[in-house]
Amino acid sequence: QVQLVESGGGLVEAGGSLRLSCAASGSISSINAMGWYRQPPGKQRELVAKITSDSSTNYGDSVKDRFTISRDNAKNTMYLQMNSLKPDDTGVYYCNAEVPLDRVRRVAYWGKGTLVTVSS
């Protein structure tokens, strides 16, 4: 089992910055990839950024060059630095961790989410 707790959300003006944190506990050594997803109001959950155990990253098209994902294995924490925020970045941001069961199957764990609101 893996437990994930997000923090750092809040209200910010357009053009501002926020840093989200995701603290992981439990069977941390089993985690392969971690990521941030968001769910804008009335829309589907979407990938924001993902980082693998070898620190490879990929980003959603709308956040490239503005957001940076990182992880501190010593602190069991993942971060999302968000710069140049736009009103369209508003949503609930969820932390995700993937644990492989075998070569094909994996289990996904989710945090409860943290709300980010960007005012225009």
Short mmCIF file of N, CA, C and O in Angstrom, two decimals:
data_model
loop_
_atom_site.label_atom_id
_atom_site.label_comp_id
_atom_site.label_asym_id
_atom_site.label_seq_id
_atom_site.Cartn_x
_atom_site.Cartn_y
_atom_site.Cartn_z
N GLN A 1 0.83 -1.19 0.00
CA GLN A 1 0.00 0.00 0.00
C GLN A 1 0.87 1.25 0.00
O GLN A 1 1.93 1.27 0.61
N VAL A 2 0.39 2.24 -0.69
CA VAL A 2 1.07 3.53 -0.75
C VAL A 2 0.07 4.62 -0.38
O VAL A 2 -1.06 4.62 -0.86
N GLN A 3 0.49 5.53 0.48
CA GLN A 3 -0.35 6.67 0.83
C GLN A 3 0.29 7.94 0.27
O GLN A 3 1.52 8.11 0.36
N LEU A 4 -0.53 8.80 -0.27
CA LEU A 4 -0.06 10.04 -0.90
C LEU A 4 -0.83 11.22 -0.32
O LEU A 4 -2.07 11.17 -0.24
N VAL A 5 -0.12 12.27 0.05
CA VAL A 5 -0.76 13.46 0.59
C VAL A 5 -0.22 14.68 -0.13
O VAL A 5 0.98 14.96 -0.08
N GLU A 6 -1.12 15.41 -0.79
CA GLU A 6 -0.74 16.62 -1.51
C GLU A 6 -0.85 17.83 -0.61
O GLU A 6 -1.65 17.87 0.33
N SER A 7 -0.06 18.86 -0.93
CA SER A 7 -0.15 20.15 -0.26
C SER A 7 0.37 21.23 -1.20
O SER A 7 1.01 20.92 -2.21
N GLY A 8 0.06 22.48 -0.85
CA GLY A 8 0.60 23.60 -1.60
C GLY A 8 -0.38 24.31 -2.52
O GLY A 8 -0.04 25.32 -3.14
N GLY A 9 -1.59 23.79 -2.62
CA GLY A 9 -2.57 24.46 -3.47
C GLY A 9 -3.03 25.77 -2.84
O GLY A 9 -2.71 26.09 -1.70
N GLY A 10 -3.77 26.53 -3.63
CA GLY A 10 -4.29 27.80 -3.12
C GLY A 10 -4.74 28.70 -4.23
O GLY A 10 -4.89 28.28 -5.38
N LEU A 11 -4.97 29.96 -3.88
CA LEU A 11 -5.42 30.98 -4.83
C LEU A 11 -4.23 31.84 -5.24
O LEU A 11 -3.48 32.32 -4.38
N VAL A 12 -4.07 32.03 -6.54
CA VAL A 12 -2.97 32.83 -7.05
C VAL A 12 -3.46 33.62 -8.27
O VAL A 12 -4.37 33.17 -8.98
N GLU A 13 -2.87 34.77 -8.50
CA GLU A 13 -3.23 35.57 -9.66
C GLU A 13 -2.53 35.03 -10.91
O GLU A 13 -1.47 34.40 -10.82
N ALA A 14 -3.13 35.27 -12.05
CA ALA A 14 -2.53 34.87 -13.31
C ALA A 14 -1.12 35.45 -13.42
O ALA A 14 -0.88 36.61 -13.06
N GLY A 15 -0.20 34.62 -13.89
CA GLY A 15 1.19 35.02 -13.98
C GLY A 15 2.01 34.63 -12.77
O GLY A 15 3.25 34.71 -12.80
N GLY A 16 1.35 34.23 -11.71
CA GLY A 16 2.05 33.87 -10.48
C GLY A 16 2.54 32.44 -10.49
O GLY A 16 2.46 31.72 -11.50
N SER A 17 3.07 32.02 -9.33
CA SER A 17 3.67 30.69 -9.19
C SER A 17 3.15 30.00 -7.94
O SER A 17 2.75 30.65 -6.96
N LEU A 18 3.16 28.68 -7.99
CA LEU A 18 2.87 27.84 -6.84
C LEU A 18 3.76 26.61 -6.92
O LEU A 18 4.15 26.19 -8.03
N ARG A 19 4.03 26.02 -5.76
CA ARG A 19 4.73 24.74 -5.75
C ARG A 19 3.90 23.73 -4.97
O ARG A 19 3.60 23.94 -3.79
N LEU A 20 3.56 22.66 -5.63
CA LEU A 20 2.81 21.58 -4.99
C LEU A 20 3.79 20.51 -4.51
O LEU A 20 4.82 20.28 -5.13
N SER A 21 3.42 19.88 -3.40
CA SER A 21 4.20 18.78 -2.86
C SER A 21 3.32 17.56 -2.70
O SER A 21 2.12 17.69 -2.44
N CYS A 22 3.93 16.40 -2.85
CA CYS A 22 3.22 15.14 -2.63
C CYS A 22 4.12 14.26 -1.77
O CYS A 22 5.19 13.82 -2.23
N ALA A 23 3.71 14.01 -0.54
CA ALA A 23 4.47 13.18 0.37
C ALA A 23 3.96 11.74 0.28
O ALA A 23 2.76 11.49 0.44
N ALA A 24 4.87 10.82 0.05
CA ALA A 24 4.52 9.41 -0.08
C ALA A 24 4.96 8.64 1.15
O ALA A 24 6.00 8.93 1.74
N SER A 25 4.16 7.67 1.53
CA SER A 25 4.51 6.79 2.66
C SER A 25 3.98 5.40 2.35
O SER A 25 3.19 5.20 1.43
N GLY A 26 4.44 4.44 3.14
CA GLY A 26 4.03 3.06 2.91
C GLY A 26 5.10 2.31 2.12
O GLY A 26 6.29 2.48 2.38
N SER A 27 4.67 1.52 1.16
CA SER A 27 5.58 0.69 0.36
C SER A 27 6.24 1.53 -0.74
O SER A 27 6.04 1.30 -1.94
N ILE A 28 7.05 2.48 -0.32
CA ILE A 28 7.62 3.46 -1.25
C ILE A 28 8.59 2.81 -2.23
O ILE A 28 8.65 3.19 -3.40
N SER A 29 9.32 1.82 -1.79
CA SER A 29 10.32 1.20 -2.65
C SER A 29 9.69 0.49 -3.85
O SER A 29 10.37 0.21 -4.84
N SER A 30 8.40 0.23 -3.78
CA SER A 30 7.73 -0.45 -4.88
C SER A 30 7.26 0.51 -5.98
O SER A 30 6.82 0.08 -7.04
N ILE A 31 7.34 1.81 -5.72
CA ILE A 31 6.85 2.80 -6.67
C ILE A 31 7.77 2.89 -7.89
O ILE A 31 8.98 2.99 -7.75
N ASN A 32 7.17 2.88 -9.07
CA ASN A 32 7.93 3.09 -10.28
C ASN A 32 7.78 4.54 -10.70
O ASN A 32 8.64 5.37 -10.43
N ALA A 33 6.70 4.87 -11.33
CA ALA A 33 6.49 6.24 -11.79
C ALA A 33 5.55 6.99 -10.84
O ALA A 33 4.70 6.39 -10.17
N MET A 34 5.74 8.30 -10.79
CA MET A 34 4.83 9.19 -10.06
C MET A 34 4.41 10.32 -10.99
O MET A 34 5.12 10.64 -11.94
N GLY A 35 3.28 10.90 -10.70
CA GLY A 35 2.82 11.96 -11.58
C GLY A 35 1.82 12.88 -10.94
O GLY A 35 1.33 12.61 -9.82
N TRP A 36 1.56 13.96 -11.62
CA TRP A 36 0.52 14.92 -11.24
C TRP A 36 -0.55 14.91 -12.33
O TRP A 36 -0.23 14.98 -13.52
N TYR A 37 -1.76 14.85 -11.90
CA TYR A 37 -2.92 14.96 -12.77
C TYR A 37 -3.79 16.09 -12.24
O TYR A 37 -3.71 16.44 -11.07
N ARG A 38 -4.62 16.66 -13.11
CA ARG A 38 -5.53 17.69 -12.63
C ARG A 38 -6.90 17.50 -13.26
O ARG A 38 -7.04 16.91 -14.35
N GLN A 39 -7.89 18.00 -12.56
CA GLN A 39 -9.26 17.94 -13.05
C GLN A 39 -9.86 19.33 -13.00
O GLN A 39 -10.24 19.82 -11.92
N PRO A 40 -9.92 20.01 -14.15
CA PRO A 40 -10.55 21.33 -14.19
C PRO A 40 -12.05 21.19 -13.92
O PRO A 40 -12.63 20.12 -14.13
N PRO A 41 -12.69 22.26 -13.48
CA PRO A 41 -14.13 22.19 -13.20
C PRO A 41 -14.94 21.71 -14.40
O PRO A 41 -14.79 22.26 -15.50
N GLY A 42 -15.73 20.67 -14.24
CA GLY A 42 -16.58 20.17 -15.31
C GLY A 42 -15.87 19.40 -16.40
O GLY A 42 -16.47 19.11 -17.45
N LYS A 43 -14.60 19.07 -16.18
CA LYS A 43 -13.84 18.38 -17.23
C LYS A 43 -13.24 17.09 -16.70
O LYS A 43 -13.27 16.81 -15.50
N GLN A 44 -12.66 16.31 -17.61
CA GLN A 44 -12.03 15.05 -17.26
C GLN A 44 -10.67 15.29 -16.62
O GLN A 44 -10.02 16.30 -16.85
N ARG A 45 -10.25 14.31 -15.83
CA ARG A 45 -8.91 14.37 -15.26
C ARG A 45 -7.89 14.21 -16.38
O ARG A 45 -8.05 13.39 -17.28
N GLU A 46 -6.80 14.98 -16.31
CA GLU A 46 -5.79 14.95 -17.36
C GLU A 46 -4.39 14.92 -16.78
O GLU A 46 -4.16 15.41 -15.68
N LEU A 47 -3.47 14.36 -17.55
CA LEU A 47 -2.08 14.31 -17.12
C LEU A 47 -1.46 15.70 -17.16
O LEU A 47 -1.60 16.42 -18.15
N VAL A 48 -0.76 16.05 -16.10
CA VAL A 48 0.00 17.29 -16.06
C VAL A 48 1.48 16.98 -16.30
O VAL A 48 2.11 17.54 -17.19
N ALA A 49 2.02 16.08 -15.50
CA ALA A 49 3.43 15.72 -15.63
C ALA A 49 3.66 14.38 -14.95
O ALA A 49 2.94 14.01 -14.02
N LYS A 50 4.69 13.70 -15.44
CA LYS A 50 5.01 12.38 -14.92
C LYS A 50 6.51 12.23 -14.82
O LYS A 50 7.25 12.78 -15.65
N ILE A 51 6.98 11.51 -13.78
CA ILE A 51 8.41 11.28 -13.61
C ILE A 51 8.60 9.82 -13.22
O ILE A 51 7.90 9.29 -12.36
N THR A 52 9.57 9.17 -13.87
CA THR A 52 9.82 7.75 -13.59
C THR A 52 10.93 7.60 -12.56
O THR A 52 11.57 8.59 -12.15
N SER A 53 11.20 6.37 -12.18
CA SER A 53 12.21 6.11 -11.17
C SER A 53 13.60 6.49 -11.65
O SER A 53 14.48 6.76 -10.82
N ASP A 54 13.82 6.53 -12.96
CA ASP A 54 15.12 6.97 -13.48
C ASP A 54 15.10 8.45 -13.85
O ASP A 54 15.97 8.92 -14.59
N SER A 55 14.09 9.17 -13.36
CA SER A 55 13.96 10.62 -13.51
C SER A 55 13.63 11.09 -14.92
O SER A 55 13.77 12.27 -15.23
N SER A 56 13.16 10.20 -15.76
CA SER A 56 12.63 10.63 -17.05
C SER A 56 11.30 11.34 -16.81
O SER A 56 10.51 10.93 -15.96
N THR A 57 11.08 12.40 -17.56
CA THR A 57 9.86 13.19 -17.36
C THR A 57 9.09 13.37 -18.67
O THR A 57 9.67 13.33 -19.76
N ASN A 58 7.80 13.56 -18.53
CA ASN A 58 7.02 14.01 -19.67
C ASN A 58 5.89 14.90 -19.15
O ASN A 58 5.47 14.78 -17.99
N TYR A 59 5.45 15.81 -19.99
CA TYR A 59 4.51 16.85 -19.61
C TYR A 59 3.33 16.92 -20.57
O TYR A 59 3.46 16.62 -21.77
N GLY A 60 2.20 17.36 -20.04
CA GLY A 60 1.09 17.68 -20.90
C GLY A 60 1.44 18.89 -21.77
O GLY A 60 2.20 19.76 -21.34
N ASP A 61 0.89 18.94 -22.97
CA ASP A 61 1.26 20.01 -23.90
C ASP A 61 0.98 21.40 -23.34
O ASP A 61 1.73 22.34 -23.59
N SER A 62 -0.07 21.53 -22.57
CA SER A 62 -0.47 22.86 -22.10
C SER A 62 0.42 23.40 -20.99
O SER A 62 0.34 24.60 -20.67
N VAL A 63 1.27 22.57 -20.41
CA VAL A 63 2.09 23.03 -19.28
C VAL A 63 3.58 23.01 -19.60
O VAL A 63 4.40 23.44 -18.77
N LYS A 64 3.96 22.50 -20.77
CA LYS A 64 5.38 22.45 -21.13
C LYS A 64 5.98 23.85 -21.06
O LYS A 64 5.36 24.82 -21.47
N ASP A 65 7.20 23.91 -20.57
CA ASP A 65 7.96 25.15 -20.44
C ASP A 65 7.46 26.06 -19.32
O ASP A 65 8.01 27.15 -19.11
N ARG A 66 6.40 25.65 -18.61
CA ARG A 66 5.90 26.44 -17.48
C ARG A 66 5.98 25.66 -16.16
O ARG A 66 6.21 26.25 -15.11
N PHE A 67 5.77 24.36 -16.23
CA PHE A 67 5.76 23.53 -15.03
C PHE A 67 6.99 22.62 -15.02
O PHE A 67 7.47 22.20 -16.09
N THR A 68 7.46 22.30 -13.82
CA THR A 68 8.59 21.39 -13.67
C THR A 68 8.27 20.37 -12.59
O THR A 68 7.94 20.76 -11.45
N ILE A 69 8.39 19.10 -12.92
CA ILE A 69 8.17 18.02 -11.96
C ILE A 69 9.52 17.53 -11.45
O ILE A 69 10.50 17.48 -12.21
N SER A 70 9.58 17.19 -10.17
CA SER A 70 10.82 16.65 -9.60
C SER A 70 10.46 15.76 -8.42
O SER A 70 9.33 15.78 -7.93
N ARG A 71 11.41 14.96 -8.01
CA ARG A 71 11.19 14.12 -6.84
C ARG A 71 12.45 14.05 -6.02
O ARG A 71 13.57 14.02 -6.56
N ASP A 72 12.28 14.06 -4.70
CA ASP A 72 13.38 13.96 -3.75
C ASP A 72 13.21 12.62 -3.05
O ASP A 72 12.38 12.47 -2.15
N ASN A 73 13.97 11.63 -3.49
CA ASN A 73 13.80 10.28 -2.95
C ASN A 73 14.16 10.21 -1.47
O ASN A 73 13.59 9.41 -0.73
N ALA A 74 15.08 11.04 -1.03
CA ALA A 74 15.48 11.03 0.38
C ALA A 74 14.33 11.49 1.27
O ALA A 74 14.21 11.05 2.42
N LYS A 75 13.48 12.36 0.74
CA LYS A 75 12.36 12.88 1.51
C LYS A 75 11.04 12.20 1.13
O LYS A 75 9.98 12.54 1.66
N ASN A 76 11.11 11.26 0.19
CA ASN A 76 9.90 10.58 -0.28
C ASN A 76 8.84 11.57 -0.73
O ASN A 76 7.65 11.41 -0.43
N THR A 77 9.28 12.58 -1.44
CA THR A 77 8.38 13.66 -1.82
C THR A 77 8.56 14.02 -3.29
O THR A 77 9.68 14.03 -3.80
N MET A 78 7.45 14.30 -3.93
CA MET A 78 7.45 14.76 -5.32
C MET A 78 6.93 16.19 -5.35
O MET A 78 6.09 16.56 -4.51
N TYR A 79 7.43 16.97 -6.28
CA TYR A 79 7.06 18.37 -6.37
C TYR A 79 6.56 18.72 -7.77
O TYR A 79 6.90 18.06 -8.75
N LEU A 80 5.79 19.79 -7.83
CA LEU A 80 5.41 20.36 -9.10
C LEU A 80 5.55 21.88 -8.97
O LEU A 80 4.77 22.52 -8.26
N GLN A 81 6.56 22.42 -9.62
CA GLN A 81 6.75 23.86 -9.65
C GLN A 81 5.95 24.42 -10.82
O GLN A 81 6.18 24.03 -11.97
N MET A 82 5.02 25.30 -10.51
CA MET A 82 4.14 25.86 -11.55
C MET A 82 4.40 27.35 -11.67
O MET A 82 4.19 28.10 -10.71
N ASN A 83 4.86 27.77 -12.83
CA ASN A 83 5.13 29.18 -13.10
C ASN A 83 4.22 29.69 -14.20
O ASN A 83 3.62 28.91 -14.95
N SER A 84 4.13 31.00 -14.31
CA SER A 84 3.31 31.63 -15.35
C SER A 84 1.91 31.03 -15.39
O SER A 84 1.40 30.67 -16.45
N LEU A 85 1.30 30.94 -14.24
CA LEU A 85 0.00 30.29 -14.15
C LEU A 85 -1.07 31.06 -14.90
O LEU A 85 -1.04 32.30 -14.97
N LYS A 86 -1.99 30.30 -15.46
CA LYS A 86 -3.09 30.85 -16.24
C LYS A 86 -4.42 30.42 -15.61
O LYS A 86 -4.47 29.39 -14.94
N PRO A 87 -5.49 31.16 -15.84
CA PRO A 87 -6.80 30.72 -15.32
C PRO A 87 -7.16 29.30 -15.75
O PRO A 87 -7.82 28.57 -14.99
N ASP A 88 -6.74 28.89 -16.94
CA ASP A 88 -7.02 27.52 -17.41
C ASP A 88 -6.30 26.45 -16.60
O ASP A 88 -6.61 25.27 -16.73
N ASP A 89 -5.35 26.83 -15.76
CA ASP A 89 -4.67 25.87 -14.89
C ASP A 89 -5.49 25.56 -13.64
O ASP A 89 -5.10 24.70 -12.85
N THR A 90 -6.59 26.25 -13.46
CA THR A 90 -7.44 26.01 -12.29
C THR A 90 -7.98 24.59 -12.29
O THR A 90 -8.40 24.07 -13.32
N GLY A 91 -7.96 23.97 -11.12
CA GLY A 91 -8.49 22.63 -10.98
C GLY A 91 -7.99 21.97 -9.71
O GLY A 91 -7.21 22.56 -8.96
N VAL A 92 -8.45 20.75 -9.49
CA VAL A 92 -7.94 19.95 -8.38
C VAL A 92 -6.76 19.14 -8.91
O VAL A 92 -6.88 18.45 -9.92
N TYR A 93 -5.64 19.25 -8.24
CA TYR A 93 -4.42 18.57 -8.65
C TYR A 93 -4.22 17.33 -7.77
O TYR A 93 -4.24 17.42 -6.54
N TYR A 94 -4.05 16.20 -8.44
CA TYR A 94 -3.92 14.92 -7.76
C TYR A 94 -2.52 14.33 -7.96
O TYR A 94 -1.97 14.38 -9.06
N CYS A 95 -2.01 13.76 -6.90
CA CYS A 95 -0.75 13.03 -6.94
C CYS A 95 -1.06 11.57 -7.27
O CYS A 95 -2.04 11.01 -6.77
N ASN A 96 -0.22 10.97 -8.08
CA ASN A 96 -0.41 9.60 -8.52
C ASN A 96 0.89 8.83 -8.39
O ASN A 96 1.97 9.37 -8.65
N ALA A 97 0.80 7.57 -7.98
CA ALA A 97 1.97 6.69 -7.93
C ALA A 97 1.59 5.36 -8.55
O ALA A 97 0.51 4.83 -8.30
N GLU A 98 2.49 4.82 -9.36
CA GLU A 98 2.26 3.54 -10.02
C GLU A 98 3.18 2.48 -9.44
O GLU A 98 4.38 2.68 -9.32
N VAL A 99 2.58 1.35 -9.10
CA VAL A 99 3.34 0.21 -8.58
C VAL A 99 3.11 -0.96 -9.52
O VAL A 99 1.97 -1.40 -9.71
N PRO A 100 4.19 -1.48 -10.14
CA PRO A 100 4.01 -2.61 -11.05
C PRO A 100 3.72 -3.89 -10.28
O PRO A 100 4.33 -4.16 -9.25
N LEU A 101 2.77 -4.67 -10.82
CA LEU A 101 2.48 -5.98 -10.26
C LEU A 101 3.26 -7.06 -11.01
O LEU A 101 3.74 -8.02 -10.40
N ASP A 102 3.38 -6.90 -12.32
CA ASP A 102 4.17 -7.79 -13.16
C ASP A 102 4.56 -7.00 -14.40
O ASP A 102 4.47 -5.78 -14.40
N ARG A 103 4.94 -7.67 -15.46
CA ARG A 103 5.42 -6.96 -16.64
C ARG A 103 4.31 -6.18 -17.34
O ARG A 103 4.58 -5.26 -18.11
N VAL A 104 3.07 -6.52 -17.06
CA VAL A 104 1.95 -5.88 -17.76
C VAL A 104 1.08 -5.05 -16.81
O VAL A 104 0.72 -3.92 -17.12
N ARG A 105 0.75 -5.59 -15.67
CA ARG A 105 -0.21 -4.93 -14.79
C ARG A 105 0.47 -3.99 -13.81
O ARG A 105 1.61 -4.22 -13.41
N ARG A 106 -0.27 -2.95 -13.43
CA ARG A 106 0.22 -2.01 -12.44
C ARG A 106 -0.96 -1.53 -11.60
O ARG A 106 -2.09 -1.53 -12.05
N VAL A 107 -0.67 -1.10 -10.40
CA VAL A 107 -1.68 -0.53 -9.51
C VAL A 107 -1.41 0.96 -9.38
O VAL A 107 -0.26 1.38 -9.24
N ALA A 108 -2.47 1.76 -9.46
CA ALA A 108 -2.35 3.21 -9.32
C ALA A 108 -2.89 3.64 -7.97
O ALA A 108 -3.98 3.24 -7.57
N TYR A 109 -2.12 4.45 -7.29
CA TYR A 109 -2.55 5.05 -6.03
C TYR A 109 -2.74 6.54 -6.24
O TYR A 109 -2.00 7.17 -7.02
N TRP A 110 -3.72 7.11 -5.52
CA TRP A 110 -4.06 8.52 -5.68
C TRP A 110 -4.14 9.22 -4.34
O TRP A 110 -4.58 8.64 -3.35
N GLY A 111 -3.73 10.48 -4.34
CA GLY A 111 -3.99 11.31 -3.18
C GLY A 111 -5.39 11.89 -3.26
O GLY A 111 -6.11 11.64 -4.23
N LYS A 112 -5.77 12.66 -2.26
CA LYS A 112 -7.11 13.24 -2.22
C LYS A 112 -7.23 14.52 -3.02
O LYS A 112 -8.33 15.00 -3.27
N GLY A 113 -6.11 15.09 -3.41
CA GLY A 113 -6.12 16.27 -4.26
C GLY A 113 -5.95 17.57 -3.49
O GLY A 113 -6.25 17.66 -2.30
N THR A 114 -5.45 18.57 -4.20
CA THR A 114 -5.32 19.92 -3.65
C THR A 114 -5.80 20.90 -4.70
O THR A 114 -5.50 20.75 -5.89
N LEU A 115 -6.58 21.88 -4.28
CA LEU A 115 -7.22 22.80 -5.21
C LEU A 115 -6.30 23.96 -5.55
O LEU A 115 -5.73 24.61 -4.66
N VAL A 116 -6.16 24.20 -6.85
CA VAL A 116 -5.42 25.35 -7.35
C VAL A 116 -6.41 26.25 -8.09
O VAL A 116 -7.11 25.78 -9.00
N THR A 117 -6.47 27.51 -7.69
CA THR A 117 -7.35 28.46 -8.35
C THR A 117 -6.52 29.63 -8.84
O THR A 117 -5.82 30.27 -8.05
N VAL A 118 -6.60 29.89 -10.14
CA VAL A 118 -5.85 30.99 -10.74
C VAL A 118 -6.85 32.05 -11.19
O VAL A 118 -7.70 31.80 -12.04
N SER A 119 -6.74 33.23 -10.61
CA SER A 119 -7.66 34.32 -10.95
C SER A 119 -7.09 35.16 -12.09
O SER A 119 -5.89 35.33 -12.22
N SER A 120 -8.00 35.70 -12.88
CA SER A 120 -7.57 36.51 -14.03
C SER A 120 -7.43 37.97 -13.64
O SER A 120 -7.82 38.40 -12.57
#
